[in-house]
Amino acid sequence: RAFVIDCEGNVSDQLDIVIYDRHYSPFILKQDGSTYIPAESVYAVIEVKPTLNKKNVEYASKKANSVRILKRTTATIVHAGGRIEKPKKPFFILAGILTIDGYLSDSLKTNLVKAEKDDFLHFGCSLQDGAFWFKRVTGNKYSFERSAKEESLIFFFLNLLSELQQLGTVPAIDLKAYIKSFKRK
């Protein structure tokens, strides 16, 4: 179980899988079997369900939204050669759904494309029926790719690694923003 938190004390819904960085944005807390991860460190969130269908896609979209609406900070980075003064802007967090079965119908694909920005799912993988990926071309325009049934997992995995590689390193967390939240109380 994982939750994503921000410097204002907000908490996401419970998440199945969170891909996050522990270098520039270390995790904050593990308590009672749950991991609390700062929003700044999140690369991607993935919901795991048995079947790829409209209900589960909407559920995964809601989970993605609960993370994307959180406040993310940035900070300068001090390194051996000096300081990077201009902090990196936070990128759009990847989101998707991983299932055992179910098929991406044309109507489900249409619903995915029409989703609001913070509800958008980039990818889905139905282990028995194929995987899909929306890749940003420009602005709100995406290209769409779908795998064959027998290539579901490798298609999903290699696309995920490629997209993570394109994101690069997460921005450094501004720990002072988290400290300020304690002073307000």
PDB file of C-alpha atoms in Angstrom:
ATOM      1  CA  ARG A   1       0.000   0.000   0.000  1.00  0.00           C
ATOM      2  CA  ALA A   2       1.280   3.401  -0.935  1.00  0.00           C
ATOM      3  CA  PHE A   3       0.059   6.940  -0.574  1.00  0.00           C
ATOM      4  CA  VAL A   4       1.483  10.100  -2.118  1.00  0.00           C
ATOM      5  CA  ILE A   5       1.693  13.219   0.050  1.00  0.00           C
ATOM      6  CA  ASP A   6       2.442  16.883  -0.548  1.00  0.00           C
ATOM      7  CA  CYS A   7       3.923  19.735   1.491  1.00  0.00           C
ATOM      8  CA  GLU A   8       0.457  21.021   2.393  1.00  0.00           C
ATOM      9  CA  GLY A   9      -0.561  17.807   4.153  1.00  0.00           C
ATOM     10  CA  ASN A  10      -2.723  16.458   1.320  1.00  0.00           C
ATOM     11  CA  VAL A  11      -2.753  12.700   0.700  1.00  0.00           C
ATOM     12  CA  SER A  12      -3.635  10.748  -2.447  1.00  0.00           C
ATOM     13  CA  ASP A  13      -5.932   7.754  -2.576  1.00  0.00           C
ATOM     14  CA  GLN A  14      -4.294   4.409  -1.771  1.00  0.00           C
ATOM     15  CA  LEU A  15      -2.228   3.238  -4.753  1.00  0.00           C
ATOM     16  CA  ASP A  16      -1.208  -0.216  -5.951  1.00  0.00           C
ATOM     17  CA  ILE A  17       2.092   0.638  -7.675  1.00  0.00           C
ATOM     18  CA  VAL A  18       4.093   3.858  -7.470  1.00  0.00           C
ATOM     19  CA  ILE A  19       7.322   4.291  -9.413  1.00  0.00           C
ATOM     20  CA  TYR A  20       9.358   6.930  -7.629  1.00  0.00           C
ATOM     21  CA  ASP A  21      12.850   8.349  -7.155  1.00  0.00           C
ATOM     22  CA  ARG A  22      14.647   8.059  -3.831  1.00  0.00           C
ATOM     23  CA  HIS A  23      17.693  10.183  -4.667  1.00  0.00           C
ATOM     24  CA  TYR A  24      16.592  13.811  -5.055  1.00  0.00           C
ATOM     25  CA  SER A  25      13.256  13.226  -3.331  1.00  0.00           C
ATOM     26  CA  PRO A  26      13.694  10.631  -0.590  1.00  0.00           C
ATOM     27  CA  PHE A  27      10.652   8.824   0.743  1.00  0.00           C
ATOM     28  CA  ILE A  28       9.281  10.311   3.934  1.00  0.00           C
ATOM     29  CA  LEU A  29       7.620   7.628   6.012  1.00  0.00           C
ATOM     30  CA  LYS A  30       6.677   3.969   6.325  1.00  0.00           C
ATOM     31  CA  GLN A  31       3.996   3.283   8.892  1.00  0.00           C
ATOM     32  CA  ASP A  32       1.643   0.365   9.594  1.00  0.00           C
ATOM     33  CA  GLY A  33       2.523  -1.361   6.320  1.00  0.00           C
ATOM     34  CA  SER A  34       1.957   1.755   4.199  1.00  0.00           C
ATOM     35  CA  THR A  35       4.561   3.817   2.377  1.00  0.00           C
ATOM     36  CA  TYR A  36       4.113   7.594   2.155  1.00  0.00           C
ATOM     37  CA  ILE A  37       5.907   9.074  -0.839  1.00  0.00           C
ATOM     38  CA  PRO A  38       6.397  12.790  -1.549  1.00  0.00           C
ATOM     39  CA  ALA A  39       4.617  13.937  -4.713  1.00  0.00           C
ATOM     40  CA  GLU A  40       7.854  15.396  -6.067  1.00  0.00           C
ATOM     41  CA  SER A  41       9.431  11.955  -6.416  1.00  0.00           C
ATOM     42  CA  VAL A  42       6.655  10.233  -8.390  1.00  0.00           C
ATOM     43  CA  TYR A  43       7.271   9.156 -11.990  1.00  0.00           C
ATOM     44  CA  ALA A  44       4.228   6.924 -12.500  1.00  0.00           C
ATOM     45  CA  VAL A  45       1.242   5.328 -10.779  1.00  0.00           C
ATOM     46  CA  ILE A  46      -0.334   2.045 -11.841  1.00  0.00           C
ATOM     47  CA  GLU A  47      -3.608   0.542 -10.698  1.00  0.00           C
ATOM     48  CA  VAL A  48      -3.853  -3.270 -10.685  1.00  0.00           C
ATOM     49  CA  LYS A  49      -7.258  -4.827 -11.395  1.00  0.00           C
ATOM     50  CA  PRO A  50      -8.423  -8.243 -12.640  1.00  0.00           C
ATOM     51  CA  THR A  51     -10.158  -6.980 -15.816  1.00  0.00           C
ATOM     52  CA  LEU A  52      -9.687  -4.124 -18.269  1.00  0.00           C
ATOM     53  CA  ASN A  53     -13.151  -2.564 -18.470  1.00  0.00           C
ATOM     54  CA  LYS A  54     -14.811   0.846 -18.217  1.00  0.00           C
ATOM     55  CA  LYS A  55     -15.407   0.632 -14.458  1.00  0.00           C
ATOM     56  CA  ASN A  56     -11.784  -0.254 -13.679  1.00  0.00           C
ATOM     57  CA  VAL A  57     -10.394   2.329 -16.107  1.00  0.00           C
ATOM     58  CA  GLU A  58     -12.500   5.036 -14.433  1.00  0.00           C
ATOM     59  CA  TYR A  59     -11.259   3.819 -11.037  1.00  0.00           C
ATOM     60  CA  ALA A  60      -7.619   3.954 -12.192  1.00  0.00           C
ATOM     61  CA  SER A  61      -8.219   7.438 -13.633  1.00  0.00           C
ATOM     62  CA  LYS A  62      -9.565   8.618 -10.268  1.00  0.00           C
ATOM     63  CA  LYS A  63      -6.456   7.261  -8.540  1.00  0.00           C
ATOM     64  CA  ALA A  64      -4.181   9.047 -11.034  1.00  0.00           C
ATOM     65  CA  ASN A  65      -6.088  12.285 -10.457  1.00  0.00           C
ATOM     66  CA  SER A  66      -5.620  12.000  -6.689  1.00  0.00           C
ATOM     67  CA  VAL A  67      -1.840  12.126  -7.245  1.00  0.00           C
ATOM     68  CA  ARG A  68      -1.663  14.688 -10.032  1.00  0.00           C
ATOM     69  CA  ILE A  69      -3.626  17.326  -8.099  1.00  0.00           C
ATOM     70  CA  LEU A  70      -1.091  17.327  -5.264  1.00  0.00           C
ATOM     71  CA  LYS A  71       1.305  20.262  -4.952  1.00  0.00           C
ATOM     72  CA  ARG A  72       4.860  19.516  -6.074  1.00  0.00           C
ATOM     73  CA  THR A  73       7.803  21.709  -5.105  1.00  0.00           C
ATOM     74  CA  THR A  74      11.220  22.143  -6.711  1.00  0.00           C
ATOM     75  CA  ALA A  75      14.581  23.218  -5.352  1.00  0.00           C
ATOM     76  CA  THR A  76      18.071  24.082  -6.506  1.00  0.00           C
ATOM     77  CA  ILE A  77      20.623  21.270  -6.557  1.00  0.00           C
ATOM     78  CA  VAL A  78      24.060  21.561  -5.000  1.00  0.00           C
ATOM     79  CA  HIS A  79      26.686  19.267  -6.542  1.00  0.00           C
ATOM     80  CA  ALA A  80      30.469  18.886  -6.560  1.00  0.00           C
ATOM     81  CA  GLY A  81      30.827  21.417  -9.389  1.00  0.00           C
ATOM     82  CA  GLY A  82      28.586  24.081  -7.865  1.00  0.00           C
ATOM     83  CA  ARG A  83      24.870  24.697  -7.884  1.00  0.00           C
ATOM     84  CA  ILE A  84      22.040  24.333 -10.393  1.00  0.00           C
ATOM     85  CA  GLU A  85      20.090  27.519  -9.702  1.00  0.00           C
ATOM     86  CA  LYS A  86      17.133  26.970 -12.012  1.00  0.00           C
ATOM     87  CA  PRO A  87      15.100  24.061 -10.624  1.00  0.00           C
ATOM     88  CA  LYS A  88      13.650  21.539 -13.067  1.00  0.00           C
ATOM     89  CA  LYS A  89       9.895  21.880 -13.588  1.00  0.00           C
ATOM     90  CA  PRO A  90       7.773  18.926 -12.441  1.00  0.00           C
ATOM     91  CA  PHE A  91       6.724  16.709 -15.344  1.00  0.00           C
ATOM     92  CA  PHE A  92       3.301  15.189 -15.972  1.00  0.00           C
ATOM     93  CA  ILE A  93       3.055  11.974 -13.952  1.00  0.00           C
ATOM     94  CA  LEU A  94       2.510   8.827 -16.031  1.00  0.00           C
ATOM     95  CA  ALA A  95      -0.504   6.683 -15.137  1.00  0.00           C
ATOM     96  CA  GLY A  96      -1.972   3.391 -16.247  1.00  0.00           C
ATOM     97  CA  ILE A  97      -3.732   0.148 -15.462  1.00  0.00           C
ATOM     98  CA  LEU A  98      -2.435  -3.426 -15.335  1.00  0.00           C
ATOM     99  CA  THR A  99      -4.922  -6.321 -15.631  1.00  0.00           C
ATOM    100  CA  ILE A 100      -5.063 -10.045 -16.237  1.00  0.00           C
ATOM    101  CA  ASP A 101      -7.748  -9.930 -18.926  1.00  0.00           C
ATOM    102  CA  GLY A 102     -10.123  -7.613 -20.766  1.00  0.00           C
ATOM    103  CA  TYR A 103      -9.927  -5.877 -24.112  1.00  0.00           C
ATOM    104  CA  LEU A 104      -9.540  -2.246 -25.101  1.00  0.00           C
ATOM    105  CA  SER A 105     -12.727  -1.726 -27.103  1.00  0.00           C
ATOM    106  CA  ASP A 106     -13.186   1.252 -29.414  1.00  0.00           C
ATOM    107  CA  SER A 107     -15.627   2.850 -26.956  1.00  0.00           C
ATOM    108  CA  LEU A 108     -13.181   2.408 -24.067  1.00  0.00           C
ATOM    109  CA  LYS A 109     -10.390   3.910 -26.185  1.00  0.00           C
ATOM    110  CA  THR A 110     -12.657   6.886 -26.988  1.00  0.00           C
ATOM    111  CA  ASN A 111     -13.362   7.386 -23.263  1.00  0.00           C
ATOM    112  CA  LEU A 112      -9.632   7.309 -22.520  1.00  0.00           C
ATOM    113  CA  VAL A 113      -8.880   9.926 -25.168  1.00  0.00           C
ATOM    114  CA  LYS A 114     -11.638  12.236 -23.875  1.00  0.00           C
ATOM    115  CA  ALA A 115     -10.491  12.063 -20.240  1.00  0.00           C
ATOM    116  CA  GLU A 116      -9.609  15.296 -18.470  1.00  0.00           C
ATOM    117  CA  LYS A 117      -5.868  15.942 -18.203  1.00  0.00           C
ATOM    118  CA  ASP A 118      -5.477  14.854 -14.566  1.00  0.00           C
ATOM    119  CA  ASP A 119      -7.611  11.722 -15.181  1.00  0.00           C
ATOM    120  CA  PHE A 120      -5.697  10.639 -18.288  1.00  0.00           C
ATOM    121  CA  LEU A 121      -4.217   7.130 -18.459  1.00  0.00           C
ATOM    122  CA  HIS A 122      -1.160   6.794 -20.690  1.00  0.00           C
ATOM    123  CA  PHE A 123      -1.165   3.030 -20.836  1.00  0.00           C
ATOM    124  CA  GLY A 124      -2.849  -0.232 -20.041  1.00  0.00           C
ATOM    125  CA  CYS A 125      -1.794  -3.844 -20.102  1.00  0.00           C
ATOM    126  CA  SER A 126      -4.147  -6.800 -20.228  1.00  0.00           C
ATOM    127  CA  LEU A 127      -1.806  -9.772 -19.914  1.00  0.00           C
ATOM    128  CA  GLN A 128      -4.146 -12.053 -21.870  1.00  0.00           C
ATOM    129  CA  ASP A 129      -5.421  -9.590 -24.469  1.00  0.00           C
ATOM    130  CA  GLY A 130      -2.727  -7.029 -25.296  1.00  0.00           C
ATOM    131  CA  ALA A 131      -1.342  -3.724 -24.127  1.00  0.00           C
ATOM    132  CA  PHE A 132      -1.824  -0.153 -25.330  1.00  0.00           C
ATOM    133  CA  TRP A 133       0.054   3.096 -25.005  1.00  0.00           C
ATOM    134  CA  PHE A 134      -0.802   6.720 -25.712  1.00  0.00           C
ATOM    135  CA  LYS A 135       2.311   8.768 -26.417  1.00  0.00           C
ATOM    136  CA  ARG A 136       2.255  12.557 -26.340  1.00  0.00           C
ATOM    137  CA  VAL A 137       3.077  14.070 -29.712  1.00  0.00           C
ATOM    138  CA  THR A 138       2.429  17.772 -28.979  1.00  0.00           C
ATOM    139  CA  GLY A 139       0.179  19.529 -26.496  1.00  0.00           C
ATOM    140  CA  ASN A 140      -2.901  17.357 -26.034  1.00  0.00           C
ATOM    141  CA  LYS A 141      -2.276  15.246 -29.161  1.00  0.00           C
ATOM    142  CA  TYR A 142      -1.272  11.631 -28.736  1.00  0.00           C
ATOM    143  CA  SER A 143      -0.265   8.764 -30.946  1.00  0.00           C
ATOM    144  CA  PHE A 144      -1.750   5.377 -30.084  1.00  0.00           C
ATOM    145  CA  GLU A 145      -0.003   2.008 -30.160  1.00  0.00           C
ATOM    146  CA  ARG A 146      -1.381  -1.441 -29.390  1.00  0.00           C
ATOM    147  CA  SER A 147       0.451  -4.745 -28.946  1.00  0.00           C
ATOM    148  CA  ALA A 148      -0.424  -8.224 -30.102  1.00  0.00           C
ATOM    149  CA  LYS A 149      -1.815 -10.526 -27.389  1.00  0.00           C
ATOM    150  CA  GLU A 150       1.380 -12.561 -27.112  1.00  0.00           C
ATOM    151  CA  GLU A 151       3.512  -9.424 -26.703  1.00  0.00           C
ATOM    152  CA  SER A 152       1.497  -7.710 -23.946  1.00  0.00           C
ATOM    153  CA  LEU A 153       4.003  -7.759 -21.125  1.00  0.00           C
ATOM    154  CA  ILE A 154       7.166  -6.989 -23.095  1.00  0.00           C
ATOM    155  CA  PHE A 155       5.394  -4.200 -25.034  1.00  0.00           C
ATOM    156  CA  PHE A 156       4.168  -2.682 -21.770  1.00  0.00           C
ATOM    157  CA  PHE A 157       7.515  -3.050 -19.998  1.00  0.00           C
ATOM    158  CA  LEU A 158       9.717  -1.654 -22.776  1.00  0.00           C
ATOM    159  CA  ASN A 159       7.368   1.287 -23.373  1.00  0.00           C
ATOM    160  CA  LEU A 160       7.324   2.048 -19.652  1.00  0.00           C
ATOM    161  CA  LEU A 161      11.130   2.015 -19.485  1.00  0.00           C
ATOM    162  CA  SER A 162      11.351   4.209 -22.588  1.00  0.00           C
ATOM    163  CA  GLU A 163       8.903   6.775 -21.185  1.00  0.00           C
ATOM    164  CA  LEU A 164      10.672   6.827 -17.813  1.00  0.00           C
ATOM    165  CA  GLN A 165      13.973   7.349 -19.608  1.00  0.00           C
ATOM    166  CA  GLN A 166      12.483  10.354 -21.430  1.00  0.00           C
ATOM    167  CA  LEU A 167      11.391  11.920 -18.128  1.00  0.00           C
ATOM    168  CA  GLY A 168      14.927  11.863 -16.764  1.00  0.00           C
ATOM    169  CA  THR A 169      15.482  12.680 -13.114  1.00  0.00           C
ATOM    170  CA  VAL A 170      12.705  14.045 -10.942  1.00  0.00           C
ATOM    171  CA  PRO A 171      13.098  17.620  -9.685  1.00  0.00           C
ATOM    172  CA  ALA A 172      14.731  18.013  -6.293  1.00  0.00           C
ATOM    173  CA  ILE A 173      12.241  18.317  -3.439  1.00  0.00           C
ATOM    174  CA  ASP A 174      12.049  21.585  -1.494  1.00  0.00           C
ATOM    175  CA  LEU A 175      12.223  20.173   2.015  1.00  0.00           C
ATOM    176  CA  LYS A 176      11.770  23.664   3.484  1.00  0.00           C
ATOM    177  CA  ALA A 177       8.215  23.684   2.089  1.00  0.00           C
ATOM    178  CA  TYR A 178       7.494  20.538   4.108  1.00  0.00           C
ATOM    179  CA  ILE A 179       9.087  22.068   7.216  1.00  0.00           C
ATOM    180  CA  LYS A 180       6.874  25.169   6.842  1.00  0.00           C
ATOM    181  CA  SER A 181       3.768  22.990   7.022  1.00  0.00           C
ATOM    182  CA  PHE A 182       4.714  22.014  10.578  1.00  0.00           C
ATOM    183  CA  LYS A 183       5.123  25.647  11.614  1.00  0.00           C
ATOM    184  CA  ARG A 184       1.531  26.451  10.576  1.00  0.00           C
ATOM    185  CA  LYS A 185       0.080  24.227  13.264  1.00  0.00           C
TER     186      LYS A 185
END
